[in-house]
Short mmCIF file of C-alpha atoms (C1' of nucleotides) in Angstrom, two decimals:
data_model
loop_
_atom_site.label_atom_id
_atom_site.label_comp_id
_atom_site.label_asym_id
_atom_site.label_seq_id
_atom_site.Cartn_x
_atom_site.Cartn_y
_atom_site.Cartn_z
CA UNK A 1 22.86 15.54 26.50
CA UNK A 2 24.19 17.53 23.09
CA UNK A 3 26.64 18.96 22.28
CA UNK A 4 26.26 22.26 21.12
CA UNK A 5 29.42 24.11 21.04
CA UNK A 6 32.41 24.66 20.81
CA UNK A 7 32.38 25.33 25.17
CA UNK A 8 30.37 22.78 26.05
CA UNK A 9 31.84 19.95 24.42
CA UNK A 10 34.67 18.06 25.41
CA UNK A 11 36.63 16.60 22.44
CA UNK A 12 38.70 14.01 23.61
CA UNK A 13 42.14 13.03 21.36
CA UNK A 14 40.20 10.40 19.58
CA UNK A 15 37.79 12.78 18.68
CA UNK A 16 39.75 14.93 17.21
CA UNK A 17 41.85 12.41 15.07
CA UNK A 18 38.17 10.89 14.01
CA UNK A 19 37.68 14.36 12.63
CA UNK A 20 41.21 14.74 10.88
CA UNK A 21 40.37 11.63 9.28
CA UNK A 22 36.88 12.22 7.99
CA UNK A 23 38.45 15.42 6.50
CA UNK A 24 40.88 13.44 4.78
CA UNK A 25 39.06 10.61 3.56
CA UNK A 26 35.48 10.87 4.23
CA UNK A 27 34.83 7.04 2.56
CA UNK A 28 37.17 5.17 4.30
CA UNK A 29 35.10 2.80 5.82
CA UNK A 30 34.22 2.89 10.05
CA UNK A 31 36.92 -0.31 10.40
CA UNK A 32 39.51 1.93 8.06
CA UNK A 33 39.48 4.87 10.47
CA UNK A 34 39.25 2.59 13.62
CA UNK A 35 42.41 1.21 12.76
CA UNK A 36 44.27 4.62 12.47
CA UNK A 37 43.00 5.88 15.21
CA UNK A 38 42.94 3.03 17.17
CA UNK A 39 39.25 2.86 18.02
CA UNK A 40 36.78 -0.26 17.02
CA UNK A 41 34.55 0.25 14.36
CA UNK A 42 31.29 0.71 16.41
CA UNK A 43 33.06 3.17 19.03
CA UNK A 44 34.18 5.16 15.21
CA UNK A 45 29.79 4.51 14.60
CA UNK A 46 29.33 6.26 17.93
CA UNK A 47 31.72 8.73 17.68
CA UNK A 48 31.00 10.00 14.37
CA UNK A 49 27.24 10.11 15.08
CA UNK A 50 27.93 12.01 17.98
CA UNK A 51 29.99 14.52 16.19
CA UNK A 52 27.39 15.21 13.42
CA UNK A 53 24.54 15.65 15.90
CA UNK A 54 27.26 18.09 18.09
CA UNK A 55 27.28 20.05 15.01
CA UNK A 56 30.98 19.70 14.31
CA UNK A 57 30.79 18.30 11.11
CA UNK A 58 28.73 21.01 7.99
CA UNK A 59 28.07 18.00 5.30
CA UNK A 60 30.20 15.50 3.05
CA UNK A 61 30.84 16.52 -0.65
CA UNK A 62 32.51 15.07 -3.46
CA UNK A 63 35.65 17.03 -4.33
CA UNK A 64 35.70 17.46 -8.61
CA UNK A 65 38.84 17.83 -10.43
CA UNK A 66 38.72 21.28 -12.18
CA UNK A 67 40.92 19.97 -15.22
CA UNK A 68 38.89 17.13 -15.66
CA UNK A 69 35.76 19.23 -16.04
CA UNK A 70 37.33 22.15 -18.03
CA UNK A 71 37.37 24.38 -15.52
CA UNK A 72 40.86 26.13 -16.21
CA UNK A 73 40.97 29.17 -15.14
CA UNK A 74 40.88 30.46 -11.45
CA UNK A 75 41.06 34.13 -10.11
CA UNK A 76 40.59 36.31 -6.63
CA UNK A 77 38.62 39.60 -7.20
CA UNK A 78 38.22 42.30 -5.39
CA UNK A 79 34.87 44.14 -5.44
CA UNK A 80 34.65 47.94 -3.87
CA UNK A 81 31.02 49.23 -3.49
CA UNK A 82 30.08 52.79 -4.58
CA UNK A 83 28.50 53.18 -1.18
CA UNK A 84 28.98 52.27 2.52
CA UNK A 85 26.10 52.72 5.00
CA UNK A 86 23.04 51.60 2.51
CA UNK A 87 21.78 47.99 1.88
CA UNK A 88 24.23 48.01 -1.16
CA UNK A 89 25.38 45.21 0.72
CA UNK A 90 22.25 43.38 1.38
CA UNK A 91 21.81 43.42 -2.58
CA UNK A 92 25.01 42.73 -3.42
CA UNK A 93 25.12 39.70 -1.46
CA UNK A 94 21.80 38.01 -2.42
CA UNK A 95 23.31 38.24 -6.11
CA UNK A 96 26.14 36.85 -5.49
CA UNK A 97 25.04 33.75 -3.95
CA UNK A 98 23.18 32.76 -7.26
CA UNK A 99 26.48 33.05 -9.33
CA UNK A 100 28.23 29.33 -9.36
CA UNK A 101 31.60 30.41 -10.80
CA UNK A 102 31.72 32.09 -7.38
CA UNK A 103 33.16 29.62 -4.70
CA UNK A 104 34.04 32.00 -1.89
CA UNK A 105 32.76 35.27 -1.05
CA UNK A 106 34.07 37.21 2.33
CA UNK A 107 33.45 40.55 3.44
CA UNK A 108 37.21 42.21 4.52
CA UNK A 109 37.89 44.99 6.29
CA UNK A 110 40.66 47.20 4.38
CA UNK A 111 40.49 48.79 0.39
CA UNK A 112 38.08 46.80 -1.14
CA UNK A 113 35.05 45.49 0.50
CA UNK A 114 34.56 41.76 -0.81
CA UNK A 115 37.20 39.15 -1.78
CA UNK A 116 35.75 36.31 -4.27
CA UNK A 117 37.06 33.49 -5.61
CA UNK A 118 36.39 32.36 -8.84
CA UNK A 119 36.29 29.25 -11.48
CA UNK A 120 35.45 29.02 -14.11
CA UNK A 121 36.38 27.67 -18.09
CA UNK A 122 38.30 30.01 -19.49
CA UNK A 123 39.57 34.04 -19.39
CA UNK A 124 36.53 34.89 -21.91
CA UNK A 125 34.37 33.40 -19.73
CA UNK A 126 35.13 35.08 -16.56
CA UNK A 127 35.92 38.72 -18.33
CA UNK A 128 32.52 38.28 -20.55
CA UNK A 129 30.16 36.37 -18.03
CA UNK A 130 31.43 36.44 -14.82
CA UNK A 131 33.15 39.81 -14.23
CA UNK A 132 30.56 41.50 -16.69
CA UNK A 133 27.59 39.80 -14.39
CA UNK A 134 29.09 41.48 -11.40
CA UNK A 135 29.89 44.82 -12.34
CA UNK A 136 26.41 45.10 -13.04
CA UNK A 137 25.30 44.37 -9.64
CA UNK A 138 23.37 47.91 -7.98
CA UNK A 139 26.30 49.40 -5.83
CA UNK A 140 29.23 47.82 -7.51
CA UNK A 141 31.74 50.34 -8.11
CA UNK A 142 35.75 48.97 -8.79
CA UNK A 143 36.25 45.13 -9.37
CA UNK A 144 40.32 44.34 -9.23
CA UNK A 145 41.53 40.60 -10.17
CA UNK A 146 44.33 38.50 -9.83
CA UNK A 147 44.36 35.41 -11.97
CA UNK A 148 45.86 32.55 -10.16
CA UNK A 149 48.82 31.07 -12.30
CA UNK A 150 49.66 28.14 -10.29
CA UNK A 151 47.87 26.23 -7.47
CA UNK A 152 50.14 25.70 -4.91
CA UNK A 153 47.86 23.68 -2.31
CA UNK A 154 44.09 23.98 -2.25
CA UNK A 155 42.69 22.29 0.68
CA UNK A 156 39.46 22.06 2.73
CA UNK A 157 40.79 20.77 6.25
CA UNK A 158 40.77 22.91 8.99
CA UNK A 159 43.51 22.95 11.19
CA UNK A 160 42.96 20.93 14.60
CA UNK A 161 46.45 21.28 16.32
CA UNK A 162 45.05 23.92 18.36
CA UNK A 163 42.36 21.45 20.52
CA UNK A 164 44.59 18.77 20.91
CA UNK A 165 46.65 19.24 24.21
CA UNK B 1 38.29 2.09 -22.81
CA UNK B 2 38.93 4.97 -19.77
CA UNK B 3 37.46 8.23 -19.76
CA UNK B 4 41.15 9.92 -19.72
CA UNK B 5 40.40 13.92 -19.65
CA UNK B 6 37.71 16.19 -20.57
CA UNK B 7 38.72 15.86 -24.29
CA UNK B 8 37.79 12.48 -24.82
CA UNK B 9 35.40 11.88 -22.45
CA UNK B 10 31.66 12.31 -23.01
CA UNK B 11 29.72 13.23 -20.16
CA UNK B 12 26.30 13.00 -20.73
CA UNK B 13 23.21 15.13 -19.29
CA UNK B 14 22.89 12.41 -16.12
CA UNK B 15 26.81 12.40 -15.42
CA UNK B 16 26.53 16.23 -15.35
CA UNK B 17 23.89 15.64 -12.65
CA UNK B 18 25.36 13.21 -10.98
CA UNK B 19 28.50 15.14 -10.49
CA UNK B 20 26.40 18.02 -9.12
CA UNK B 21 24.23 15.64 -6.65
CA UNK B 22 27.64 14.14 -5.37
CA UNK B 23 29.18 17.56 -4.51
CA UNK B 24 26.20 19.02 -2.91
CA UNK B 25 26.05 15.74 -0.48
CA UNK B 26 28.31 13.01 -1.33
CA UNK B 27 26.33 10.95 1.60
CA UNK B 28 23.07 10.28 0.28
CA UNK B 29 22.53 6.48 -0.52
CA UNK B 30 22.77 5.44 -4.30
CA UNK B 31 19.07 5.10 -4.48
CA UNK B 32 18.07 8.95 -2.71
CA UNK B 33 20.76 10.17 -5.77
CA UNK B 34 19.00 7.91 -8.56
CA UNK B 35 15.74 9.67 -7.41
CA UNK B 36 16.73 13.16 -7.92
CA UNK B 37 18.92 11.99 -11.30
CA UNK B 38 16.01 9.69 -12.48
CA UNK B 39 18.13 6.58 -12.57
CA UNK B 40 18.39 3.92 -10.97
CA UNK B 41 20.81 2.67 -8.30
CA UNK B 42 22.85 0.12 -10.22
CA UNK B 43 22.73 2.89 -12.69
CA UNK B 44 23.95 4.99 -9.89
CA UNK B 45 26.50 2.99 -8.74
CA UNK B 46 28.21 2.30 -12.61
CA UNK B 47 28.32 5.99 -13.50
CA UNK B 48 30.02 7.08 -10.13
CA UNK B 49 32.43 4.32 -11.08
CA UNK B 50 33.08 5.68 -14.08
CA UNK B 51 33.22 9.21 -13.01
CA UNK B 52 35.82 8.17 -10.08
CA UNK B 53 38.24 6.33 -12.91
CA UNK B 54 38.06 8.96 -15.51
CA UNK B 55 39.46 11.04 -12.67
CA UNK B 56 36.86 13.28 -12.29
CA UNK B 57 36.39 12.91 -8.41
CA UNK B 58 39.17 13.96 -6.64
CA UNK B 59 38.07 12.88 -3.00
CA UNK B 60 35.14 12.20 -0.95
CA UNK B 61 35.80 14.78 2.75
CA UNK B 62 34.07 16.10 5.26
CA UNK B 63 33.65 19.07 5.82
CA UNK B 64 33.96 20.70 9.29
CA UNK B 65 32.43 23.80 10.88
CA UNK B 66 34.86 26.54 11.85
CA UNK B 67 32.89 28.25 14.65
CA UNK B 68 31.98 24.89 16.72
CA UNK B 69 36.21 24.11 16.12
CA UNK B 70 37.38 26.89 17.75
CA UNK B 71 38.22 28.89 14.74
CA UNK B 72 36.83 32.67 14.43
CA UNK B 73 39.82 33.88 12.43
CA UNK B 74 39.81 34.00 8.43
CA UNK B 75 42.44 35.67 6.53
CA UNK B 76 43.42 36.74 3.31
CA UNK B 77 47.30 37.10 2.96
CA UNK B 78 49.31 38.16 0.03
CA UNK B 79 53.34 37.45 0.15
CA UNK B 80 55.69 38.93 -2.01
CA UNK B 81 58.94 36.89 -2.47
CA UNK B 82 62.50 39.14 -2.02
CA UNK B 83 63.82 38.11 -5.82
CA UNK B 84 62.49 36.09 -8.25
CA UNK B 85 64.11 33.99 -10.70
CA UNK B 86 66.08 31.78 -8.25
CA UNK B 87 64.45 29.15 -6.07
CA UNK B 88 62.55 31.15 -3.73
CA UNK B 89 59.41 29.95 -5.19
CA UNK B 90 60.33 26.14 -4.28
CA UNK B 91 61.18 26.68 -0.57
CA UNK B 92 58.50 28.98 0.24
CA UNK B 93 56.21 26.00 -1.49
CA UNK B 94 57.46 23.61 0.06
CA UNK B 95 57.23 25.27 3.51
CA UNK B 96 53.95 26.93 2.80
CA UNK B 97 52.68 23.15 2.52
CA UNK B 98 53.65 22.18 6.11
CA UNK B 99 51.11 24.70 7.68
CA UNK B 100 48.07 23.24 8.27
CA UNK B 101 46.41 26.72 9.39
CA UNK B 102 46.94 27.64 5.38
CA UNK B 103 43.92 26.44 3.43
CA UNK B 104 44.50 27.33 0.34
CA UNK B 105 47.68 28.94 -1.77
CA UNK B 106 47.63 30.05 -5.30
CA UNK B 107 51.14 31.82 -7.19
CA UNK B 108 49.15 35.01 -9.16
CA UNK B 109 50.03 37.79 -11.57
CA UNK B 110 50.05 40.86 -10.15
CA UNK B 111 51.80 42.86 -7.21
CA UNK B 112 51.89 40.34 -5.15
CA UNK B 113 53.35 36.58 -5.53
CA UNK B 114 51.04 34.35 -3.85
CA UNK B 115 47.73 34.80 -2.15
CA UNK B 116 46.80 32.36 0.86
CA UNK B 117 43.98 31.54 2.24
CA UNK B 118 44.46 31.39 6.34
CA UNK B 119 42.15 29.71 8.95
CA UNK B 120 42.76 29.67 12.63
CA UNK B 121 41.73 30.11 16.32
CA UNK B 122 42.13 34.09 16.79
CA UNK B 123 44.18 37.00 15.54
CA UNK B 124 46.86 36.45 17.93
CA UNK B 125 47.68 32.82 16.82
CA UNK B 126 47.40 34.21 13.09
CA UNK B 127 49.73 37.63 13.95
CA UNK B 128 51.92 35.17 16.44
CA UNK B 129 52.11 32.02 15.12
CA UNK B 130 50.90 31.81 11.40
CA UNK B 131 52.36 35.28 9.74
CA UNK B 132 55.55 34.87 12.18
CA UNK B 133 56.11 31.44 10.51
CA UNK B 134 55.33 32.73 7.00
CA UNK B 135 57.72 35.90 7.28
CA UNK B 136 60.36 33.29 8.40
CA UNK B 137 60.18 31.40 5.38
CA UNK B 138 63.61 32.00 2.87
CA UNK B 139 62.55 34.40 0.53
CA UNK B 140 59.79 35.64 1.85
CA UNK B 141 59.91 39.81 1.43
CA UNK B 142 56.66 41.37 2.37
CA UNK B 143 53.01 39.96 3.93
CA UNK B 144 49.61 42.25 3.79
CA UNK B 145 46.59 40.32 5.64
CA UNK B 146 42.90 41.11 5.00
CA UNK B 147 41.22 40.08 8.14
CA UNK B 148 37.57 38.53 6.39
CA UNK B 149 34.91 39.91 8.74
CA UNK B 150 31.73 38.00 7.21
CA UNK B 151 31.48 34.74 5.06
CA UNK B 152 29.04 35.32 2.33
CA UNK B 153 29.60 31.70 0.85
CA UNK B 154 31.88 29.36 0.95
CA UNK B 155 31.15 26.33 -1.57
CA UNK B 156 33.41 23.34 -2.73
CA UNK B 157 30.68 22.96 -5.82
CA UNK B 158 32.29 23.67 -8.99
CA UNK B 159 30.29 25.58 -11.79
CA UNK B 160 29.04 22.68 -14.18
CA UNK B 161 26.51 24.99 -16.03
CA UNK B 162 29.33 25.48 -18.87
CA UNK B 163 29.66 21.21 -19.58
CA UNK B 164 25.46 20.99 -20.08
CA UNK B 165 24.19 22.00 -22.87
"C1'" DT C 1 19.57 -1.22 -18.95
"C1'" DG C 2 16.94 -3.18 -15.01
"C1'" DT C 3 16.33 -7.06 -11.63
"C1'" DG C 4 17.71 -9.93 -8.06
"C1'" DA C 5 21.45 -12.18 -5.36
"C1'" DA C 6 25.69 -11.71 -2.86
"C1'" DA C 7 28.92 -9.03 -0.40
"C1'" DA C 8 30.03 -5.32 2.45
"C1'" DA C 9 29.32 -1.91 5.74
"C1'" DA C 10 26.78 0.60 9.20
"C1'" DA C 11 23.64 0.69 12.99
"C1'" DC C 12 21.91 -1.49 16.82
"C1'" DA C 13 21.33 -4.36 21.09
"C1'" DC C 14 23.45 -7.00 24.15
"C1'" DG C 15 26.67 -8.70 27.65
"C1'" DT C 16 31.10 -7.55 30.07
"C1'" DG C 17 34.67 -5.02 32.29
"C1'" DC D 1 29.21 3.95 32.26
"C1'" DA D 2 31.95 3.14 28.50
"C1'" DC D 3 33.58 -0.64 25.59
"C1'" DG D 4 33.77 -4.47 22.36
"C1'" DT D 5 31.33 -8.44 20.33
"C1'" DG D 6 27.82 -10.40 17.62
"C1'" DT D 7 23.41 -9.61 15.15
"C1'" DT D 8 20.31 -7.13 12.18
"C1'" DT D 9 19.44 -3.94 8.69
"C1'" DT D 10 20.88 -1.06 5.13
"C1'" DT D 11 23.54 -0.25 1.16
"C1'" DT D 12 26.52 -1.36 -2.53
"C1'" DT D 13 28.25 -4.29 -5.93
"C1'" DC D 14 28.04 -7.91 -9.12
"C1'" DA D 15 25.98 -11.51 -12.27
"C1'" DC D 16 22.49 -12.41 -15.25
"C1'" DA D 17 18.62 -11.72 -18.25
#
DNA sequence: TGTGAAAAAAACACGTG
DNA sequence: CACGTGTTTTTTTCACA
């Protein structure tokens, strides 16, 4: 039997610190994790296996440094579209996908319509390139930025707390 | 001799690929990445030795899925600290750090101080539990949330475009 | 830089509680 | 039926040409 959701599965504790770990330290080896979470290595095997086929886990990347790779410069914009209603949207979105200095893109409800998030080299490069590329999107009307000036934490696990007990 | 920083390293045309292969999937074997890099494995292995020493890869994770988790709620959240000048900054750092429910938190320019990046279970844990904390924090003056209603994209692959040519 | 050997790790099958 | 142990297979790393 799968598991397929959220619902229908029943992560025990040990599934849910396997899944802490992997977020940590995805290349710790199936005896590294065991021993943290108390498990043997081919219960970790199981486990694990189970938890990618359950659909729990997306993929395992490779986190770059941004420094290292001369990425300095990071920012949050704020796109409003001309028009609601339309498949502004539709376009905007398609375009947006094919833009790699753009990391995040969500749809908010409030002011503006879309938040991004953005790296990329330097402020010449996201004014000139990146900014310019998007304005010129169909539908874009008002594009608002914040440069980020410090990172504070930047972090891909998701909380977990909540399943435990 | 170490590959220190972007300045003195030289990343060649396969690194540059290589980098890109290990953040889209950081799980295929050495051999499936020397077959879409056109090297081969030992090759493989060597240059993500490299890469890993020169401090280019931060960390291997994994990264989870949100819906099957439990967690519908994404937010966008903008504090503004009471004074600045004095050590507001530090505490509300320091604190912001302890809660696992916020992702990601960047110090900007702008109206606001810092923007965070908030994951979690529904909008009453984020209204109850998350902001509550947050608003508790020394120093902390005003919060405005953007509630994200649809993810567009949400990548961990830096842009490498700028390093290639 | 590639090739092959050695080491390590993961996946699997089995026997046991 | 779930668990750990030992075995097989895969994968990575290293030495050598």
């Amino acid at each position: 039997m799968n598991i397929k959701n959220f619902e229908d599965s029943l992560l025990d504790s040990y599934d849910i610190s396997l899944l802490a770990a992997l977020q940590r330290d995805a290349y710790a080896t199936h005896q590294q994790i065991g021993e943290q979470v108390h498990l043997s290595a081919s219960q970790v095997s199981r486990r694990v296996q189970r938890l990618q086929a359950g659909g729990f886990v997306r993929r395992y990347v490779a986190l770059l440094e941004p420094q290292a790779l001369g990425l300095g410069v990071r920012a949050m914009s704020y796109v409003t579209l001309t028009r609601h209603g339309g498949d502004e949207g539709a376009a905007f979105e398609t375009e947006i996908g094919s833009i790699p200095e753009v990391l995040e893109c969500y749809s908010v409800a409030g002011e503006s319509d879309y938040i991004l998030h953005i790296v990329c080299a330097d402020l010449a490069v996201l004014s000139e390139q990146v900014l310019r590329r998007i304005t010129r999107i169909q539908g874009v009307g008002s594009i608002r930025s914040n440069i980020v000036l410090n990172c504070i934490k930047s972090s891909t696990e998701l909380p977990l707390g909540h399943l435990g007990r």
